Short mmCIF file of C-alpha atoms and ligand atoms in Angstrom, two decimals:
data_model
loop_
_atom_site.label_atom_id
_atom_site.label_comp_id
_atom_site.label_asym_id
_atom_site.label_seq_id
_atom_site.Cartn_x
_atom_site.Cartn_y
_atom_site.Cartn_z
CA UNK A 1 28.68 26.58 37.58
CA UNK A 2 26.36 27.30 34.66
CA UNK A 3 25.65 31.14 34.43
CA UNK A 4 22.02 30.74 34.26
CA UNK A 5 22.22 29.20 37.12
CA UNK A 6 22.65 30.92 40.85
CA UNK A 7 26.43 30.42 42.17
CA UNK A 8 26.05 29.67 45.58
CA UNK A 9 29.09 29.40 47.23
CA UNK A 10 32.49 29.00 46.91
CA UNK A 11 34.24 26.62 49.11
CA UNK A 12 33.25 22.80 49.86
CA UNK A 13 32.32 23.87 53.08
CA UNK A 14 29.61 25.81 52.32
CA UNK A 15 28.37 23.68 49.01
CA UNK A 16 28.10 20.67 51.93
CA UNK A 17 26.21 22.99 54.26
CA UNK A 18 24.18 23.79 51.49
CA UNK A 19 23.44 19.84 51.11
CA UNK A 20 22.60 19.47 54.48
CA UNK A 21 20.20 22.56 54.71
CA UNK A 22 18.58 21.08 51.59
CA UNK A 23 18.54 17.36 52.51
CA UNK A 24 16.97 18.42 56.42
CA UNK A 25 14.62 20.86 55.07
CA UNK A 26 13.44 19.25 51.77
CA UNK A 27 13.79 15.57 52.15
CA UNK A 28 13.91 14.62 55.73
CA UNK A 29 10.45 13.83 57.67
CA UNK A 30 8.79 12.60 54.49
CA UNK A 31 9.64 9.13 54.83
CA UNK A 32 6.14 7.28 53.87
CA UNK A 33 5.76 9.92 50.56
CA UNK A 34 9.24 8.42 49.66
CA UNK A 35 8.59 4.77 50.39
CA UNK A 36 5.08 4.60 48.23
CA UNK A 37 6.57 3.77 45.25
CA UNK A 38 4.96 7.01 43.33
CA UNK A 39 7.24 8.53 40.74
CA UNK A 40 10.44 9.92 41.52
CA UNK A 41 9.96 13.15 42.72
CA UNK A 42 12.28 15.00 40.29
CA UNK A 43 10.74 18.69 41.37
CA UNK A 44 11.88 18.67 44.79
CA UNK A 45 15.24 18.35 43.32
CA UNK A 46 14.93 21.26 41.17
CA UNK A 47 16.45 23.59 43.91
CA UNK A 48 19.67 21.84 43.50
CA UNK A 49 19.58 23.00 39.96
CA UNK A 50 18.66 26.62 41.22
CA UNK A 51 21.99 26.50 42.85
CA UNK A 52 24.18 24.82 40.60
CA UNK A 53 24.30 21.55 42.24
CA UNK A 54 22.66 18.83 40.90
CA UNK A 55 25.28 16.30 39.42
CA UNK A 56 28.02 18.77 41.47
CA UNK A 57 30.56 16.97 40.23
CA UNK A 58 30.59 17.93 36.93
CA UNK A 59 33.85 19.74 35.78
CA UNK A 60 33.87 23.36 35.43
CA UNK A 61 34.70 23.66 31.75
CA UNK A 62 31.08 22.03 31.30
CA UNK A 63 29.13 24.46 33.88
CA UNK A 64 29.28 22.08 36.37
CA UNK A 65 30.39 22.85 40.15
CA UNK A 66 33.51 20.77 39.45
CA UNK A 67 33.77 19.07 43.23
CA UNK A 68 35.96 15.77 44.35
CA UNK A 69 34.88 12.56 45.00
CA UNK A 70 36.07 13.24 48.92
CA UNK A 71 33.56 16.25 49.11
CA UNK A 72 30.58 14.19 47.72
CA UNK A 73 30.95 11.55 50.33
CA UNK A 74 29.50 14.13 53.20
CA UNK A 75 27.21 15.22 50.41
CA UNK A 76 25.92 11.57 49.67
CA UNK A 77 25.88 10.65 53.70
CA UNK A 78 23.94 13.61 54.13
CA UNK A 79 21.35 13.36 50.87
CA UNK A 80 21.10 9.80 52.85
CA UNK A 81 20.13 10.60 55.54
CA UNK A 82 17.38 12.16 54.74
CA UNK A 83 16.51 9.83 52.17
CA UNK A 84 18.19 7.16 50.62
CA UNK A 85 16.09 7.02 47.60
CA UNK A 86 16.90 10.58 46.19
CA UNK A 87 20.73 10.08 47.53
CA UNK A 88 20.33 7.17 44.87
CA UNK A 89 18.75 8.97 42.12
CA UNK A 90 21.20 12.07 42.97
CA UNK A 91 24.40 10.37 42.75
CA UNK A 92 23.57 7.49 39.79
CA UNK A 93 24.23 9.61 36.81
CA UNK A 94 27.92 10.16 38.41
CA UNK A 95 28.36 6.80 36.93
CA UNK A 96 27.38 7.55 33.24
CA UNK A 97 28.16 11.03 33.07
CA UNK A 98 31.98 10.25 34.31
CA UNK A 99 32.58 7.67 31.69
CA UNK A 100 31.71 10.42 28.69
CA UNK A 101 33.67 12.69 30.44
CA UNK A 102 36.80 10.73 30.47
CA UNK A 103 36.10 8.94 27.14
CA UNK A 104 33.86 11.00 25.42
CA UNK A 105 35.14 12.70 21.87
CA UNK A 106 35.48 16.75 22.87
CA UNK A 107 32.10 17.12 20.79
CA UNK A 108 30.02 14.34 23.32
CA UNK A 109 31.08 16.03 26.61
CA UNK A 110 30.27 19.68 25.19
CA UNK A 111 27.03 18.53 24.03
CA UNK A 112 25.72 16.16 26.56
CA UNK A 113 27.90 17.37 30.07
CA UNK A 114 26.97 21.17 29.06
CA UNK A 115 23.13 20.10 28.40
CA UNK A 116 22.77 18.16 32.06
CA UNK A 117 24.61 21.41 34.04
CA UNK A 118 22.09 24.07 31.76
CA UNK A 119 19.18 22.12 32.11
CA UNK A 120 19.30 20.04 35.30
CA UNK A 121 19.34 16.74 33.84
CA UNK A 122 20.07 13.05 34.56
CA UNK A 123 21.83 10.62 32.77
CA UNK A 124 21.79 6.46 33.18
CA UNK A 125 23.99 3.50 32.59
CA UNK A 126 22.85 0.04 31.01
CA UNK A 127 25.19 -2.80 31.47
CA UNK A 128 23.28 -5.44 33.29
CA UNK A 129 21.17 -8.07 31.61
CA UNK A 130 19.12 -10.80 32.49
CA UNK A 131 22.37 -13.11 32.82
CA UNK A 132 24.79 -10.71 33.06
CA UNK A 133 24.73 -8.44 36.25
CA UNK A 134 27.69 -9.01 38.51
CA UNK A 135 29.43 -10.29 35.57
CA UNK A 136 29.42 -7.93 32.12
CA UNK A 137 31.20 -10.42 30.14
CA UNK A 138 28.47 -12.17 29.22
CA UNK A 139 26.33 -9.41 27.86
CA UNK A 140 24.09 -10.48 25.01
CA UNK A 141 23.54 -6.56 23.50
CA UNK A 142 24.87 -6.43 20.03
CA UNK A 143 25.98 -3.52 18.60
CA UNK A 144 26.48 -3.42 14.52
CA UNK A 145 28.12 -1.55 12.64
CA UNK A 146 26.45 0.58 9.31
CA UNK A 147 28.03 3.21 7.47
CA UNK A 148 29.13 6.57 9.61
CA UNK A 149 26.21 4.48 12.21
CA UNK A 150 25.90 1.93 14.99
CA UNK A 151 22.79 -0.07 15.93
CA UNK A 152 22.15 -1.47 19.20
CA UNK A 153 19.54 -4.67 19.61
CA UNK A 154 18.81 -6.32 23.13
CA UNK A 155 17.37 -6.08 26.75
CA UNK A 156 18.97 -4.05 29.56
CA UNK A 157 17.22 -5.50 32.89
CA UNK A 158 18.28 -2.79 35.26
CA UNK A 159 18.60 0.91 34.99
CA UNK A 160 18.12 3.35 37.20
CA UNK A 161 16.82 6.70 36.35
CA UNK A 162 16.25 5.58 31.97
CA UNK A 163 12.81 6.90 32.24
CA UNK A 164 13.92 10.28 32.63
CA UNK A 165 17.60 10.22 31.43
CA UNK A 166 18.65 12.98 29.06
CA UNK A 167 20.77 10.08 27.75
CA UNK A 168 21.71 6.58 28.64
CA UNK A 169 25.14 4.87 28.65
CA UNK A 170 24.54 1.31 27.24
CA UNK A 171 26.92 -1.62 27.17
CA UNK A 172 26.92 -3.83 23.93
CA UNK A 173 29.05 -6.23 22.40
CA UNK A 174 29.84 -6.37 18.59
CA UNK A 175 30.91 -9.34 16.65
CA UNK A 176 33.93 -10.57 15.14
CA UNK A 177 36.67 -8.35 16.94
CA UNK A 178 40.02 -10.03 16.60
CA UNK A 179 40.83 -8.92 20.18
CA UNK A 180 38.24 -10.18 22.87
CA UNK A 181 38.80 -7.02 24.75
CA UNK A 182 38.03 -4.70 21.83
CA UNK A 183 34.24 -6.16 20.96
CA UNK A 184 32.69 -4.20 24.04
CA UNK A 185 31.56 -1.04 23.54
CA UNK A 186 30.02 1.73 25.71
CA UNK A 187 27.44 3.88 23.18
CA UNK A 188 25.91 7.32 24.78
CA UNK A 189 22.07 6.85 23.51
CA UNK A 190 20.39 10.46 23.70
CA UNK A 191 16.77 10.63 25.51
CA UNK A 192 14.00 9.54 22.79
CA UNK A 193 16.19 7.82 20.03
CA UNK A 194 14.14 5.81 18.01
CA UNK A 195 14.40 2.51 18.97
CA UNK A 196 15.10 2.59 22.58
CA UNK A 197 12.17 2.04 24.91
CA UNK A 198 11.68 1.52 28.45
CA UNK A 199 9.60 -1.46 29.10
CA UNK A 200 8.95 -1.11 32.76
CA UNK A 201 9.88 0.61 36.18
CA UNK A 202 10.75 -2.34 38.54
CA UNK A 203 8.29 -1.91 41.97
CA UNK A 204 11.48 -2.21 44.22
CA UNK A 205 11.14 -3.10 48.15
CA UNK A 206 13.89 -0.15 48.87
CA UNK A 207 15.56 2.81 47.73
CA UNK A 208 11.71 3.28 46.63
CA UNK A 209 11.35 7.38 45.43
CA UNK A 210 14.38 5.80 42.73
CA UNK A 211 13.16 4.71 39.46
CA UNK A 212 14.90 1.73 38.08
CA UNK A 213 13.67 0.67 34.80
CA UNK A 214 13.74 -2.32 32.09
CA UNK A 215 14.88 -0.75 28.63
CA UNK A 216 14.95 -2.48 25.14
CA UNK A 217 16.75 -1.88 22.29
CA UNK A 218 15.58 -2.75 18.56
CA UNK A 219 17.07 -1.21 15.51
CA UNK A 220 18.07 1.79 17.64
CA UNK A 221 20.87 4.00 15.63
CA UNK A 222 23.07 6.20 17.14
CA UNK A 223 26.03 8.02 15.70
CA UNK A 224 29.20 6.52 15.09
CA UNK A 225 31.23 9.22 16.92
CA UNK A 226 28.46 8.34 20.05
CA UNK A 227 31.00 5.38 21.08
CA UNK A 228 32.87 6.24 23.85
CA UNK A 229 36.96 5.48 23.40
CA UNK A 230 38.46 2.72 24.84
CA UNK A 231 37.07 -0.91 25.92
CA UNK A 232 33.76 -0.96 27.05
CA UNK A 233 34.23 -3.56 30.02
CA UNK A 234 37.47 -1.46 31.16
CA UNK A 235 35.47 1.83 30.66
CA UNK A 236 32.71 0.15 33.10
CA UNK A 237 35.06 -0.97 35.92
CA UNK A 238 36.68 2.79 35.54
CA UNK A 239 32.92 4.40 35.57
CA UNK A 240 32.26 2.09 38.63
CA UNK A 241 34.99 3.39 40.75
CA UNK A 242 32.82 6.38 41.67
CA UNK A 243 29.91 5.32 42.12
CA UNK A 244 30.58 1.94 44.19
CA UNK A 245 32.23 4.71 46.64
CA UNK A 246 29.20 6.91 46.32
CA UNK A 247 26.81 4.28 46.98
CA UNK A 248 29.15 3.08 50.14
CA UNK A 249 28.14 6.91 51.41
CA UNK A 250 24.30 5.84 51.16
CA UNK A 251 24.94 2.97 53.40
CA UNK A 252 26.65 5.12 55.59
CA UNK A 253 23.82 7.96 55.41
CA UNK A 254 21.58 5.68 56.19
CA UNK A 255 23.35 4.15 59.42
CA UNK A 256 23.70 7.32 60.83
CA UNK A 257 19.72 7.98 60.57
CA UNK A 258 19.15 4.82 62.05
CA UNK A 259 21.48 5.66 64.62
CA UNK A 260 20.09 8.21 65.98
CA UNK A 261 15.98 6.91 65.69
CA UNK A 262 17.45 4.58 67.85
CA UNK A 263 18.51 7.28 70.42
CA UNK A 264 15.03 8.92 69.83
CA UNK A 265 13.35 5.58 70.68
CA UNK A 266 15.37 5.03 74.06
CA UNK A 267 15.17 8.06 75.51
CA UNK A 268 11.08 7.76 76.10
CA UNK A 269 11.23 3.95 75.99
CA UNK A 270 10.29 2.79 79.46
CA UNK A 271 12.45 -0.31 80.73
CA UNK A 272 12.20 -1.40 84.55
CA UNK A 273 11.58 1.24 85.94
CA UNK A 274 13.88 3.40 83.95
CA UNK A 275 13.79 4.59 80.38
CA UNK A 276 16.35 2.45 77.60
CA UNK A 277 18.37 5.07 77.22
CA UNK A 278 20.16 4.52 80.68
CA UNK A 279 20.97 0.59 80.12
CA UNK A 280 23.78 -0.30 79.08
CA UNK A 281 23.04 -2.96 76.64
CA UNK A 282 21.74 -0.35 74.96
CA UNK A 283 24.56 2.18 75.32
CA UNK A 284 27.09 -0.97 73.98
CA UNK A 285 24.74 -0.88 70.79
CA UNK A 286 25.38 2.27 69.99
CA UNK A 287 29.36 2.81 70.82
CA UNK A 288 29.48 -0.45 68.70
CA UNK A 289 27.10 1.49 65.80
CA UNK A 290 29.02 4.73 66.31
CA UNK A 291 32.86 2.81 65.87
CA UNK A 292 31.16 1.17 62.53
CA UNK A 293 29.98 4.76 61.22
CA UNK A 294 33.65 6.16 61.56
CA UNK A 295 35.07 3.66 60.09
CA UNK A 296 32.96 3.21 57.23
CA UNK A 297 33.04 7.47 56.55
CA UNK A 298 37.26 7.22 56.97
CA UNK A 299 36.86 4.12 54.55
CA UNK A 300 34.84 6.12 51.62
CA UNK A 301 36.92 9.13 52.16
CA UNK A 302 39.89 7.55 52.12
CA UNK A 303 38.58 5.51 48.46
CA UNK A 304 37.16 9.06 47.41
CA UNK A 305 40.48 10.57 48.08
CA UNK A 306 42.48 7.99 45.87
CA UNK A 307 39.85 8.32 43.33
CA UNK A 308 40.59 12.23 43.11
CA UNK A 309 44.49 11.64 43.26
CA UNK A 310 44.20 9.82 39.54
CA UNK A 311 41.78 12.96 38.44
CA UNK A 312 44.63 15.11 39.26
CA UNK A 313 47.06 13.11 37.58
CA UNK A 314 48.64 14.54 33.59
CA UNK A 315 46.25 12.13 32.01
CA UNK A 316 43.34 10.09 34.57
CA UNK A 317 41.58 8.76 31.47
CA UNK A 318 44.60 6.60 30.76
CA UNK A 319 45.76 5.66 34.33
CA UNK A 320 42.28 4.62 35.06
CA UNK A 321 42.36 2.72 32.37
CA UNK A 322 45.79 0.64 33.28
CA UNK A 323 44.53 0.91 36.91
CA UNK A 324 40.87 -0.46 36.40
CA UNK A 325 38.76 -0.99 39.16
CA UNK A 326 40.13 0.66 42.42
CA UNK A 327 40.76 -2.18 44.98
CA UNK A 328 39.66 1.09 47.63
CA UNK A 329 36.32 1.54 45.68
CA UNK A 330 35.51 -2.19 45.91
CA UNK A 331 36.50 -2.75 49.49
CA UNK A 332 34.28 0.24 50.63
CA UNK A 333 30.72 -0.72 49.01
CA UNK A 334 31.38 -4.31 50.43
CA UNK A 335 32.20 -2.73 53.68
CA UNK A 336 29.79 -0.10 53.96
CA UNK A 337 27.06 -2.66 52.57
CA UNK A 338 28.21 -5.43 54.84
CA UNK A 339 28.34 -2.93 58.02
CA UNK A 340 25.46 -0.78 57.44
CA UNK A 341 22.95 -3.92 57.15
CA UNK A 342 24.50 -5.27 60.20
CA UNK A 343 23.89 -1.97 61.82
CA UNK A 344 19.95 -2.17 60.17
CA UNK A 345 19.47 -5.54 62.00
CA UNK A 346 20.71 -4.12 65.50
CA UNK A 347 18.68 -0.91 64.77
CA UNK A 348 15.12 -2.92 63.87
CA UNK A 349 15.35 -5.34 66.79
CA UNK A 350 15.49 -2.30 68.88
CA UNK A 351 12.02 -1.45 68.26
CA UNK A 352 10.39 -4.87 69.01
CA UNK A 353 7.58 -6.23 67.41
CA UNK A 354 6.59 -2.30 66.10
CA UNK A 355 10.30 -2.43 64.52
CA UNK A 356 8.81 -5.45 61.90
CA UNK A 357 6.07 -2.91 61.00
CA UNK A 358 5.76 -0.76 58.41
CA UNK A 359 4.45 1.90 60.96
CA UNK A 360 7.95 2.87 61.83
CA UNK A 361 10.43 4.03 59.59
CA UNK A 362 13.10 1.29 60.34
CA UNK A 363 12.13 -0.84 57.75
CA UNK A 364 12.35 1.64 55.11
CA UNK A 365 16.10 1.80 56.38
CA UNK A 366 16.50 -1.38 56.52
CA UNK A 367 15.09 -2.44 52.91
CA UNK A 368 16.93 0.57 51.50
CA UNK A 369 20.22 -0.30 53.06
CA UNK A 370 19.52 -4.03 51.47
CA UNK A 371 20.55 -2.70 48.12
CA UNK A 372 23.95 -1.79 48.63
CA UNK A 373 26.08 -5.32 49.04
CA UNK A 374 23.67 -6.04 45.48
CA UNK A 375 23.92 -3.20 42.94
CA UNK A 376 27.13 -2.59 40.88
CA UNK A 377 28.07 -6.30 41.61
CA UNK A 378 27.62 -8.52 44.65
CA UNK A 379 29.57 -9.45 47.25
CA UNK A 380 30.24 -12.80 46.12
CA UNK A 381 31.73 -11.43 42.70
CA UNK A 382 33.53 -8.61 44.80
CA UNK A 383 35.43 -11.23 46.92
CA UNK A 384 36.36 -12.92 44.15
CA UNK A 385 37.85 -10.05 41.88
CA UNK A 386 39.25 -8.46 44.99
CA UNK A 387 41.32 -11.57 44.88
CA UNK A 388 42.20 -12.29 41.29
CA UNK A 389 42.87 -8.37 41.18
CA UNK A 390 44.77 -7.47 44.70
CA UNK A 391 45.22 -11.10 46.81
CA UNK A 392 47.17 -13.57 43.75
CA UNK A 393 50.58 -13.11 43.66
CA UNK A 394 51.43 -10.34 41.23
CA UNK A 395 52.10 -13.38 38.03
CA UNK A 396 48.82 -15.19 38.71
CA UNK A 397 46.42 -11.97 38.56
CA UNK A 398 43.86 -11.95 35.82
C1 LIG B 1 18.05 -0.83 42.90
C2 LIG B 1 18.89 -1.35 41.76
C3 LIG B 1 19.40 -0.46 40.84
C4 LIG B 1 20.18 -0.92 39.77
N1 LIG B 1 20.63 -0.01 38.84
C5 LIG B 1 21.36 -0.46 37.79
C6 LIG B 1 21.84 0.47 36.79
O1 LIG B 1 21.62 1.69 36.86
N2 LIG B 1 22.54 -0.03 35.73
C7 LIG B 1 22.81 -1.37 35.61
O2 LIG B 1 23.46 -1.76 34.64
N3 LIG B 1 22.39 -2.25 36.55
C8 LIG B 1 21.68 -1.82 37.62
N4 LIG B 1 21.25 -2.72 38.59
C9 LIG B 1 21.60 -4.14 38.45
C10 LIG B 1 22.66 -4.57 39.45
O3 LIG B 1 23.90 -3.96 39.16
C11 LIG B 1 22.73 -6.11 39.40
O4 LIG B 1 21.48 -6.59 39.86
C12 LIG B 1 23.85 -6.62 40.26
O5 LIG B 1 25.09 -6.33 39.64
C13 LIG B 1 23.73 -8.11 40.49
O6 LIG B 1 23.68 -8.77 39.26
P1 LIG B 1 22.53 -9.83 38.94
O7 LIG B 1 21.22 -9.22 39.27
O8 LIG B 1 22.74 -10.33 37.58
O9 LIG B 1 22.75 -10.98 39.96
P2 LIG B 1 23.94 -12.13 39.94
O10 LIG B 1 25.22 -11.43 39.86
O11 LIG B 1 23.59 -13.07 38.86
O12 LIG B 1 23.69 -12.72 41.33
C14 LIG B 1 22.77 -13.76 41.58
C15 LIG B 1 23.44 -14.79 42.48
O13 LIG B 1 24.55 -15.39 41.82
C16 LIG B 1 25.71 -15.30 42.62
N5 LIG B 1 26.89 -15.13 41.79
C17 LIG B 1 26.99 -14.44 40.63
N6 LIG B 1 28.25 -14.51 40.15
C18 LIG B 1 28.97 -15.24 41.05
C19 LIG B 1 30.34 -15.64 41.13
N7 LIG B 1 31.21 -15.32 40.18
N8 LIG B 1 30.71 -16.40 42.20
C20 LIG B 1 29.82 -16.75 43.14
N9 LIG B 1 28.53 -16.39 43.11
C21 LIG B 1 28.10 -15.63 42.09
C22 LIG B 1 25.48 -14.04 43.47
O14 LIG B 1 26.25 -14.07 44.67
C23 LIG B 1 24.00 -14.15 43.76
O15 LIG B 1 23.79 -15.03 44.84
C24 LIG B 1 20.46 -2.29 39.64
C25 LIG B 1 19.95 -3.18 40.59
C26 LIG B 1 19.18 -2.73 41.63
C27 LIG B 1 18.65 -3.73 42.63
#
């Protein structure tokens, strides 16, 4: 915990009740604010500095609160909850800010990790363009070589929280490498380097109080020592582990809100001569929703808890790096994406006709819950790595 900042408790326990408290009493009941589209809301976070925990997984030597992966999935669920939106912009910069920490030069992470725990900041990573999204490989973002120097040129389609990022993780590919492998690069851009401009903020139909944002890149020159170590596409999958979890713990944030709006709606509901609550078409629903919520928390835990057995391994950077994506991490945000919009249709046909109106929240949950089977990869490209990674027969994997 930075020493500016107030420690506020000790034990995972309490930093999670301290989530909750926040999330209830900060973000919950403002669901229209949230869905307009204004500006992320970046203040109301600023008590989570106050306290040490924004980005609370940042290690200790940098200030940071230093917690696992299987504490932030309670965290994320309940951030969720409340609002999917700020769970998003909350968790994102896990993404960026674990790649410099596990293959960032000593002088990167004590820079950049001890700036975001001191000051409360964000950071963002590029990799998707306009044809490469799901698939990284065929990134058009050149990055050249000059003197002690690199320069980045190209378009980054997607990335959320750039307009406000103290720095920005890009993905860029530089030209004759011997070794295919070897020509991607991941290059920590710092906030307001010449050069690197954010072109728009995408008007998004969920996860709406986010801020995901078109960046360019002309001429823009970084240090040398600002590449991080290792293969850039291998460095991704690794920096993806966490988040695809993370983001698996919005969907299931989200599905326990909807779950119980739906038991709000059913107990005054009339329905012959009764009230919804006491049918038992209804009651079916919601065993069905409640077996899908367990299973998708024991599914991120379990991923989160894998995750944190190679942090607490002699060297993660490297066994991440021969391990590559986590088949647990993929499995749970198809999973928890797959379940939790299943879970959004049964929850918006609840309410009728008023559930296909913006009046009631449900759509919000159901548009935000949308995103999760499509950022960090879709399904379709899931499947199919899931089974050139973990299905072929050991000799056939690519
Ligand atoms: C809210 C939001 C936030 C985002 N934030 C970020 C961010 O911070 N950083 C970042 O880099 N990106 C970000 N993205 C981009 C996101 O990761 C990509 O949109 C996602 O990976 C999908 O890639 P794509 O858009 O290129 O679509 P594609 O992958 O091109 O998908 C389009 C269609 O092609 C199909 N398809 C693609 N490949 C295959 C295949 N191999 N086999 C079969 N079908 C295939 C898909 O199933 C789909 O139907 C964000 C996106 C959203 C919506």
């Amino acid at each position: 915990m930075h020493p500016e900042n107030q420690a506020p408790t000790s034990s995972p326990q309490e930093v999670l009740r301290a989530f909750r408290e926040f999330a209830r009493t900060t973000l919950l009941g403002h669901d229209a604010e949230f869905d307009s589209g204004a500006e992320p809301p970046l203040e109301l976070y600023q008590p989570l500095h106050k306290m040490g925990l924004l980005n609370w997984w940042l290690p200790t030597e940098y200030g940071g609160a230093g917690l696992g992966l299987a504490d932030s999935v309670d965290i994320v669920s309940e951030l969720a909850y409340a609002d999917a939106g700020s769970a998003f912009t909350l968790l994102i910069s896990i993404l960026s800010s674990s790649m410099v920490s596990l293959y960032g030069s000593p002088e990167l992470k004590e820079e950049f990790l001890t700036a975001m725990t001191r000051d409360g900041g964000y950071s963002a990573a590029l990799g998707s363009e306009r044809e490469a999204g799901s698939e990284l490989i065929n990134l058009t973002t050149t990055l050249t070589r000059r003197g002690d120097n690199v320069v980045l040129n190209g378009e980054k389609m997607f990335s959320t929280n750039s307009g406000f990022a103290d720095y920005l993780v890009v993905f860029a590919k530089s030209a004759g490498e011997r070794e295919k492998a070897a020509s991607y690069h991941a290059v920590l851009v710092p906030r307001g380097t010449p050069g690197a401009q954010v072109v728009k903020r995408w008007d998004m139909i969920g996860l709406r109080s986010a801020g995901t944002y078109q960046v360019s890149f002309a001429d823009c020159v970084v240090p040398r020592g600002n590449v991080l170590n290792g293969p850039g596409l291998k460095i991704i999958e690794v920096g993806l582990n966490s988040s695809r979890i993370l983001i698996g713990a919005i969907a299931l944030g989200v599905a326990r809100r909807i779950r119980d709006v739906c038991l709000d709606y059913a107990i005054t509901k009339p329905l012959a001569g009764h009230t919804l609550i006491e049918n038992a078409v209804f009651a079916s629903k919601l065993g069905q929703m409640e077996m899908q919520i367990e299973v998708m928390r024991n599914q991120c835990l379990t991923a989160a808890r894998e995750y944190d057995d190679v942090m607490a391994m002699a060297d993660p950077p490297a066994e991440f790096l021969r391990r590559g994506a986590l088949r647990s991490a993929l499995t749970t945000k198809m999973f928890c994406g797959q379940t939790g919009w299943q879970i959004a249709t049964v929850g918006s046909e609840m309410f009728g006709g008023l559930g296909y109106t913006t009046d009631l929240p449900i759509s919000k949950y159901l548009r935000d819950i949308r995103a999760v089977t499509i950022v960090e990869a879709g399904d379709d490209v899931l499947r199919e790595l899931v089974f050139r990674r973990f299905v072929l027969p050991p000799n056939r994997r690519i």
